Amino acid sequence: MTSTSIPRYRQLKELIIRRISSGELRPRDRVPSENELVDSTGVSRMTANRALRELNDEGYVERIAGVGTFVADFKAALHVLEVRNIADEIALRGGEHSAEVLQNEETPADANAAAALHIETGTPLLHVRLVHFENGTPIQLEDRYVVPDFAAEFLQQDFTVTTPSAYLSSVSPLQEAEHVVRATLVDVATRRSLDMKDGEPCLIVTRRTWAHGRPVTFARLCHPGSRFELSGHFAPPGADAL
Amino acid sequence: MTSTSIPRYRQLKELIIRRISSGELRPRDRVPSENELVDSTGVSRMTANRALRELNDEGYVERIAGVGTFVADFKAALHVLEVRNIADEIALRGGEHSAEVLQNEETPADANAAAALHIETGTPLLHVRLVHFENGTPIQLEDRYVVPDFAAEFLQQDFTVTTPSAYLSSVSPLQEAEHVVRATLVDVATRRSLDMKDGEPCLIVTRRTWAHGRPVTFARLCHPGSRFELSGHFAPPGADAL
DNA sequence: TCCCACAGGTTGTATATACAGGCTAGTGCA
DNA sequence: TGCACTAGCCTGTATATACAACCTGTGGGA
């Protein structure tokens, strides 16, 4: 016996998510109807219905009675999924984005990261540290950890071209994000990286993101407090809607 | 014909939510089992199952296979629901909370509020403005709008005793919250209320909260930037988990 | 040409039924 | 007394079936 078997409606959901992640199904594409899933996979319509209904509730697809089921337009879902990318934000303001990678390594999880990502301390994690610039001014230090089996080739990316967030979104739709925001003083290394004065407060956003129902990445984003008003707003869920 | 009829699984959900909101069912209390709902309401077990399953997904109840369904312990769910109360935060730090109500009125919705709450411009809204103090120091200006039919007696509360957030949570469990955080300069009146210097930046959290699937309240929380590091962290979803 | 009616596909909901698996309390045996 | 087993309730899932409501395209009638 292979432990507890995975329910069929869940398998169906995974199947469709894979097709979306792989690019086989693109935003606004039509997803197989309940009856087509019944024919192609042999499940009952109620099972297909549950799979599609849950994908709808989770924001992967949009269903229209009498018409069909379609891959969600992730642009419209941004305020729910919160996969906003700092490069896009800067572009929106008309600024020019660049980045400098400070660190890029595999590292064992410390207690903090382990707790945040629901793994054992010491488990290998992918770790990247980089500074984002807007028109040459440092505006964010990103310190990110990624669970390896979510995105094995994460460290091989060129983060001066694609931001970590953008790459991770391309691997799989990100499901859910948690944020903690606080203002504190930070260490010398961070202050230097962000070109900050001693005593200047830093606004820190800790963001944890879920995919496939489990936390897969965890980032500490540090913004210089004195320049924060200049960099406009950054947006936890809901920014677009307001 | 009374327009489109409300589905029975939804009626069942509302029924149970009402029992929770009214206090008839308290956290950790047992919720009627699927079979009991079948007997008492005449629906089929699958319909009862769907109602309870969705209440589970939405965080209202917790289900344990083989045991039963129980009202969620909202303390444990805090990091998901984000109904954190500034008075509780202050108490956690050992401080003493007090509040001063600046304004308390019914007012027509302006364009901003209308868009945020999915209502027509000009619809009456309940509006409260108050300052929260920690040990006598102003630390937050709360500017809150509430949809009247969600909490008709909102304005009659004594907000120096119960914070708006605490009162709203007691009316009905709050389902979902959206946040926008940004740092800006604010107007003179706000600066005065918070005892801030000219040119001192303000950290603004805009919070929109859902209940019963629709936005019901919308708050602008303003914190003096220079005192923010002193007031510790404030916590969008996930604070506890980290 | 324009408009209405309808057929057919699609989602949304509701029910009856069935079986698997988890948990608990209580029974009965050693 | 203490332990093992089981009956019974609970949730979780799967299926077949049924009807309602919705949307679109098509074809026929005015």
XYZ file of C-alpha atoms (C1' of nucleotides) in Angstrom:
544
model
C 0.000 0.000 0.000
C 1.443 3.395 -0.958
C 0.325 5.242 2.143
C -2.893 7.164 1.654
C -3.917 7.558 -1.964
C -4.330 11.030 -3.392
C -7.956 11.849 -4.138
C -8.909 12.062 -7.774
C -10.249 15.616 -7.641
C -6.858 16.683 -6.324
C -5.044 14.835 -9.088
C -7.264 16.597 -11.586
C -6.432 19.971 -10.062
C -2.713 19.237 -10.192
C -3.046 18.119 -13.780
C -4.621 21.403 -14.807
C -2.218 23.492 -12.750
C 0.670 21.724 -14.465
C -0.802 22.557 -17.848
C -1.038 26.183 -16.809
C 2.438 26.295 -15.293
C 4.007 24.689 -18.346
C 2.462 27.271 -20.633
C 0.385 24.707 -22.478
C -2.651 26.617 -21.203
C -2.213 30.378 -21.256
C -4.300 33.110 -19.607
C -7.791 33.361 -21.126
C -7.391 29.952 -22.783
C -10.275 27.593 -22.472
C -9.930 24.813 -19.917
C -11.581 21.451 -20.713
C -15.231 21.452 -19.656
C -16.553 19.171 -16.970
C -17.963 16.768 -19.539
C -14.706 16.716 -21.483
C -12.859 15.855 -18.290
C -15.371 13.113 -17.626
C -14.680 11.661 -21.086
C -10.905 12.072 -20.984
C -10.193 10.990 -17.431
C -13.111 8.754 -16.530
C -14.115 10.596 -13.373
C -17.718 11.497 -12.686
C -18.944 14.963 -13.466
C -19.276 15.845 -9.777
C -15.594 15.092 -9.309
C -14.610 17.206 -12.294
C -16.940 19.895 -10.973
C -15.227 19.921 -7.604
C -11.779 20.185 -9.162
C -12.755 23.092 -11.405
C -14.765 24.792 -8.700
C -11.842 24.745 -6.300
C -9.463 25.998 -8.972
C -11.937 28.824 -9.451
C -12.061 29.575 -5.730
C -8.270 29.576 -5.623
C -7.999 32.015 -8.475
C -6.430 29.736 -11.068
C -9.379 29.769 -13.440
C -12.557 31.708 -14.026
C -15.832 29.965 -14.709
C -18.775 31.458 -16.573
C -22.078 29.629 -16.394
C -23.241 28.652 -19.820
C -19.915 29.464 -21.431
C -16.989 27.571 -19.975
C -13.906 27.620 -17.810
C -10.917 29.783 -18.642
C -7.411 30.252 -17.308
C -7.434 33.314 -15.072
C -5.972 36.485 -16.363
C -3.271 36.918 -13.762
C -3.086 40.607 -14.394
C -6.624 40.941 -13.087
C -5.884 38.658 -10.167
C -2.820 40.572 -9.024
C -4.553 42.082 -6.062
C -5.372 38.631 -4.799
C -2.178 36.798 -5.585
C 0.271 39.553 -4.747
C 3.039 38.613 -7.068
C 3.992 42.174 -7.702
C 7.417 42.647 -9.077
C 9.598 45.546 -8.090
C 10.831 45.914 -11.648
C 7.248 46.376 -12.834
C 6.594 48.902 -10.097
C 9.542 50.947 -11.130
C 8.552 50.744 -14.781
C 5.069 51.970 -13.823
C 6.630 55.079 -12.324
C 8.706 55.553 -15.438
C 11.937 54.673 -13.675
C 14.714 52.383 -14.834
C 15.376 49.226 -12.905
C 18.720 47.542 -12.377
C 20.011 45.043 -9.864
C 23.237 43.881 -8.323
C 23.609 40.358 -6.968
C 25.515 40.259 -3.690
C 25.230 36.606 -2.864
C 23.994 33.487 -4.570
C 24.384 30.135 -2.856
C 22.913 27.027 -1.427
C 22.810 27.198 2.343
C 21.383 25.155 5.210
C 18.183 26.590 6.671
C 18.581 28.443 9.927
C 15.876 28.244 12.572
C 14.005 31.266 11.219
C 13.872 30.106 7.629
C 13.065 26.563 8.683
C 10.079 27.689 10.722
C 8.849 29.991 7.979
C 9.026 27.319 5.290
C 7.858 24.350 7.367
C 11.079 22.399 6.940
C 13.788 20.987 9.205
C 16.648 23.187 10.337
C 19.678 22.432 8.203
C 17.746 21.443 5.102
C 19.474 22.984 2.065
C 17.863 26.177 0.790
C 18.575 28.357 -2.208
C 19.608 31.809 -1.101
C 20.000 35.032 -3.018
C 20.833 38.520 -1.835
C 20.560 41.426 -4.215
C 20.025 45.155 -4.335
C 17.452 46.752 -6.622
C 18.136 50.188 -8.057
C 15.813 52.763 -9.499
C 17.656 55.117 -11.793
C 20.868 54.115 -10.073
C 19.625 54.736 -6.533
C 19.394 51.661 -4.300
C 15.816 51.259 -3.142
C 15.489 47.687 -1.972
C 17.659 44.970 -0.552
C 16.141 41.579 -1.241
C 17.171 38.608 0.845
C 15.368 35.553 -0.462
C 15.226 31.865 0.363
C 13.627 29.274 -1.891
C 12.761 25.655 -1.256
C 14.946 23.737 -3.753
C 12.412 21.252 -5.014
C 10.061 24.063 -5.953
C 12.527 25.672 -8.361
C 15.691 23.622 -8.679
C 17.289 25.923 -11.255
C 16.620 29.077 -9.286
C 20.258 29.934 -8.624
C 21.194 29.595 -12.298
C 19.037 32.582 -13.270
C 20.496 35.949 -14.166
C 18.765 38.143 -11.627
C 20.008 41.344 -13.208
C 17.649 40.518 -16.069
C 14.774 38.691 -14.391
C 13.915 39.433 -10.780
C 13.636 36.452 -8.440
C 9.940 37.167 -8.006
C 9.329 37.225 -11.747
C 11.218 33.961 -12.230
C 9.348 32.194 -9.445
C 6.011 33.344 -10.847
C 6.979 31.848 -14.180
C 7.759 28.492 -12.585
C 4.316 28.135 -11.083
C 1.455 30.477 -10.258
C 1.962 31.684 -6.712
C -0.999 31.022 -4.570
C -0.921 33.064 -1.459
C 1.341 35.518 0.269
C 1.799 36.648 3.813
C 3.404 39.909 4.828
C 4.900 41.393 7.895
C 5.841 45.014 7.754
C 7.866 46.831 10.336
C 10.291 49.667 10.759
C 13.599 49.018 12.468
C 17.249 49.912 12.457
C 19.453 47.550 10.478
C 23.044 46.343 10.510
C 25.998 48.074 8.932
C 26.233 45.793 5.907
C 22.653 46.459 4.918
C 23.042 50.187 5.475
C 26.082 50.210 3.218
C 24.357 48.241 0.504
C 21.488 50.683 0.478
C 23.659 53.744 0.894
C 21.960 54.700 4.140
C 23.088 56.918 6.972
C 23.663 55.626 10.489
C 20.468 55.822 12.489
C 18.279 55.916 9.409
C 15.293 53.617 9.910
C 14.556 50.880 7.437
C 11.175 49.617 6.394
C 11.223 45.848 6.226
C 8.699 43.689 4.490
C 8.889 40.002 5.168
C 6.998 38.101 2.548
C 6.212 34.415 2.536
C 4.641 32.874 -0.526
C 2.698 29.661 -1.047
C 2.335 27.450 -4.075
C 0.628 24.082 -4.242
C -0.562 24.642 -0.680
C 2.832 24.934 0.980
C 5.266 27.766 1.600
C 7.963 27.785 -1.061
C 9.785 31.063 -0.683
C 10.488 33.613 1.938
C 11.932 37.067 1.366
C 13.083 39.921 3.507
C 12.772 43.176 1.590
C 14.443 46.170 3.127
C 13.702 49.743 2.022
C 15.564 52.832 3.184
C 13.103 54.788 5.290
C 14.165 58.234 4.181
C 13.744 57.393 0.530
C 10.602 55.463 0.992
C 8.242 58.304 0.310
C 10.078 58.900 -2.927
C 9.706 55.363 -4.097
C 5.934 55.693 -3.984
C 3.802 52.979 -2.596
C 4.606 49.346 -2.584
C 1.695 47.105 -2.578
C 0.526 44.286 -0.444
C -2.699 42.753 -1.758
C -5.286 45.274 -2.854
C -3.270 48.101 -4.210
C -4.869 47.972 -7.624
C -8.364 47.912 -6.235
C -7.861 51.135 -4.356
C -40.656 34.809 -8.362
C -38.201 36.429 -5.969
C -35.320 36.872 -8.369
C -32.795 34.033 -8.222
C -33.195 31.784 -5.213
C -30.326 31.399 -2.794
C -28.796 27.924 -2.918
C -29.391 25.741 0.085
C -25.736 25.110 0.877
C -25.311 28.863 1.110
C -28.323 29.218 3.385
C -26.824 26.531 5.579
C -23.515 28.393 5.724
C -25.251 31.633 6.663
C -27.249 29.814 9.306
C -24.126 28.498 10.957
C -22.265 31.786 10.627
C -25.189 33.519 12.329
C -25.012 31.042 15.184
C -21.327 31.790 15.551
C -21.729 35.552 15.264
C -24.546 35.611 17.805
C -22.440 33.761 20.327
C -24.752 30.769 20.391
C -21.801 28.764 19.104
C -18.517 29.737 20.676
C -14.945 28.887 19.624
C -14.195 25.172 20.031
C -17.901 24.375 20.342
C -19.161 21.473 18.335
C -21.062 22.304 15.159
C -23.898 19.965 14.128
C -22.579 17.009 12.138
C -23.496 16.424 8.522
C -26.062 13.827 9.481
C -27.584 16.076 12.118
C -27.936 18.825 9.532
C -29.562 16.321 7.196
C -32.102 15.445 9.897
C -32.725 19.003 11.075
C -32.862 20.813 7.745
C -33.845 18.093 5.282
C -30.940 18.647 2.892
C -28.909 15.750 1.580
C -25.627 14.885 3.215
C -23.651 16.081 0.183
C -25.225 19.513 0.556
C -24.443 19.633 4.259
C -20.954 18.421 3.422
C -20.411 21.230 0.968
C -21.581 23.851 3.451
C -19.308 22.575 6.219
C -16.392 22.005 3.883
C -16.542 25.565 2.600
C -16.852 26.955 6.121
C -13.735 24.956 6.877
C -11.892 26.331 3.843
C -12.900 29.853 4.836
C -11.594 29.430 8.353
C -14.882 29.551 10.239
C -14.740 25.987 11.473
C -12.261 23.165 11.805
C -13.158 19.645 10.802
C -11.548 16.494 12.146
C -12.269 13.243 10.345
C -13.871 10.759 12.672
C -14.514 13.335 15.346
C -16.611 16.261 14.206
C -16.763 19.893 13.193
C -15.855 22.654 15.615
C -15.997 26.429 15.626
C -12.529 27.728 14.813
C -10.436 29.097 17.590
C -10.049 32.609 16.272
C -6.982 33.198 18.363
C -5.194 30.536 16.383
C -6.537 31.907 13.123
C -5.378 35.453 13.743
C -2.521 35.214 11.307
C -4.931 34.322 8.544
C -7.804 36.632 9.287
C -5.794 39.650 10.338
C -8.224 41.112 12.776
C -5.469 42.343 14.974
C -6.523 45.012 17.325
C -4.277 47.889 18.211
C -5.416 47.746 21.833
C -4.289 44.125 22.049
C -0.975 44.985 20.431
C -0.340 47.657 22.976
C -1.346 45.380 25.832
C 1.097 42.765 24.483
C 3.921 45.268 24.839
C 2.782 46.099 28.344
C 1.525 49.559 27.356
C -1.721 51.234 28.231
C -4.195 52.009 25.491
C -6.546 54.946 25.317
C -8.406 56.635 22.496
C -9.944 59.948 21.585
C -12.818 60.175 19.136
C -12.448 63.117 16.766
C -15.435 62.529 14.541
C -18.400 60.210 14.455
C -21.030 60.645 11.783
C -22.963 59.289 8.891
C -21.629 60.618 5.624
C -22.168 59.997 1.906
C -19.462 57.863 0.296
C -16.914 59.758 -1.753
C -15.485 58.237 -4.911
C -12.600 56.546 -3.082
C -14.716 54.897 -0.421
C -17.368 53.921 -2.944
C -14.829 52.164 -5.133
C -13.223 50.424 -2.178
C -16.504 49.131 -0.814
C -18.213 48.332 -4.122
C -21.075 50.757 -3.583
C -22.458 53.811 -5.354
C -20.962 57.223 -4.693
C -23.189 59.077 -2.248
C -24.472 56.002 -0.450
C -24.509 56.725 3.293
C -21.533 55.332 5.206
C -20.697 55.241 8.883
C -17.546 57.206 9.539
C -15.343 57.411 12.576
C -12.066 59.218 13.137
C -10.102 58.591 16.287
C -6.603 58.694 17.698
C -5.107 55.786 19.595
C -2.650 56.482 22.394
C -0.078 54.272 24.008
C 0.803 55.536 27.471
C -0.520 58.935 26.463
C 1.495 59.206 23.243
C -0.530 59.283 20.015
C 0.522 56.376 17.829
C -2.255 55.875 15.322
C -4.921 57.917 13.622
C -7.738 55.676 12.479
C -10.079 56.873 9.778
C -12.709 54.227 9.236
C -15.751 53.759 7.046
C -18.301 51.016 7.576
C -21.128 49.830 5.354
C -24.272 50.570 7.421
C -26.156 47.343 6.837
C -23.192 45.353 8.108
C -23.221 46.983 11.525
C -26.098 49.402 11.895
C -25.287 50.315 15.492
C -21.636 50.984 14.806
C -21.735 54.692 15.593
C -23.452 54.113 18.928
C -20.424 52.310 20.349
C -18.084 53.901 22.864
C -14.798 53.636 21.011
C -12.766 54.743 23.979
C -13.701 51.390 25.508
C -13.975 49.079 22.510
C -11.932 49.765 19.392
C -13.825 49.852 16.090
C -11.947 46.769 14.949
C -12.868 44.833 18.093
C -16.513 45.814 17.775
C -16.705 44.822 14.115
C -15.113 41.467 14.859
C -17.766 40.861 17.475
C -20.551 41.581 15.001
C -19.379 38.932 12.579
C -16.157 37.050 11.977
C -14.117 39.010 9.476
C -13.165 36.960 6.515
C -10.405 38.526 4.574
C -8.334 41.662 4.639
C -6.360 43.595 2.094
C -3.583 46.004 2.926
C -1.790 48.787 1.234
C 1.174 50.232 3.008
C 2.987 53.364 2.040
C 4.962 56.219 3.486
C 3.940 59.764 2.672
C 3.656 63.235 4.043
C 0.276 64.111 5.492
C -1.879 67.182 6.013
C -1.664 69.582 8.913
C -4.732 68.284 10.743
C -3.350 64.762 10.835
C 0.062 65.971 11.911
C -1.511 67.883 14.765
C -3.623 64.970 15.888
C -0.569 62.768 16.047
C 1.686 65.443 17.500
C 4.051 65.262 14.549
C 6.597 67.741 13.256
C 6.335 69.342 9.839
C 8.052 67.204 7.241
C 7.839 64.083 9.337
C 6.790 61.158 7.151
C 3.793 59.079 8.038
C 3.347 55.404 7.513
C -0.123 54.721 6.211
C -1.845 51.380 6.185
C -5.033 51.164 4.210
C -6.991 48.143 5.233
C -10.104 46.787 3.591
C -11.949 43.940 5.236
C -14.453 41.425 3.901
C -17.274 39.584 5.592
C -19.868 37.393 3.957
C -17.923 37.703 0.722
C -18.161 41.480 0.330
C -16.117 44.414 1.563
C -17.719 45.891 4.666
C -15.169 48.263 6.118
C -12.275 50.315 5.000
C -9.766 52.013 7.246
C -6.865 54.362 6.816
C -4.411 53.933 9.674
C -1.747 56.562 9.967
C 1.368 56.095 12.127
C 3.964 58.747 12.826
C 7.100 57.644 11.047
C 9.564 58.766 13.666
C 7.790 56.853 16.377
C 7.117 53.824 14.314
C 10.207 51.935 15.309
C 9.223 52.459 18.911
C 5.770 51.090 18.476
C 7.202 47.752 17.370
C 5.831 45.853 14.454
C 2.308 45.897 13.247
C 1.190 42.836 11.565
C -0.427 42.049 8.300
C -1.187 38.341 7.927
C 1.607 36.078 9.013
C 3.152 37.918 11.894
C 2.603 35.119 14.366
C 4.004 32.490 12.084
C 7.312 34.233 11.785
C -32.969 42.462 -43.473
C -34.013 41.997 -38.888
C -35.532 39.718 -35.013
C -37.220 35.875 -32.437
C -37.120 31.097 -31.019
C -34.798 27.226 -30.106
C -31.221 23.651 -29.723
C -27.254 22.304 -27.621
C -23.407 22.868 -24.699
C -21.892 24.644 -20.157
C -21.960 25.652 -15.357
C -24.648 25.471 -10.809
C -27.018 22.971 -7.659
C -29.372 18.985 -5.242
C -30.013 14.180 -4.089
C -29.363 9.219 -3.061
C -26.021 5.953 -2.533
C -21.715 3.759 -1.498
C -17.404 2.737 0.524
C -13.014 4.027 2.962
C -10.729 5.660 6.881
C -10.280 8.048 11.407
C -11.562 8.378 16.199
C -13.839 7.110 20.589
C -16.185 4.840 24.002
C -17.508 0.885 25.807
C -17.559 -4.079 26.069
C -15.660 -8.161 27.328
C -11.890 -11.094 28.027
C -7.421 -12.328 30.216
C -6.892 -4.118 36.729
C -5.573 -3.665 32.202
C -5.602 -4.565 27.551
C -7.541 -5.701 22.914
C -11.261 -5.441 20.041
C -15.319 -3.740 18.081
C -19.568 -1.053 17.266
C -20.862 3.243 15.917
C -20.419 7.864 14.587
C -17.869 11.066 11.971
C -15.580 13.064 7.909
C -13.684 12.293 3.070
C -14.371 10.909 -1.324
C -16.645 9.030 -5.621
C -20.492 8.135 -8.629
C -24.909 8.367 -11.169
C -28.644 11.112 -11.908
C -31.546 15.087 -12.332
C -33.084 19.622 -13.152
C -32.293 24.718 -13.469
C -30.156 28.613 -15.442
C -27.121 30.677 -18.596
C -24.982 31.727 -23.100
C -24.233 31.341 -28.056
C -24.946 30.378 -32.633
C -28.146 29.014 -36.048
C -32.045 28.932 -38.726
C -36.609 30.261 -39.865
C -40.323 33.534 -40.075
C -42.083 38.351 -40.461
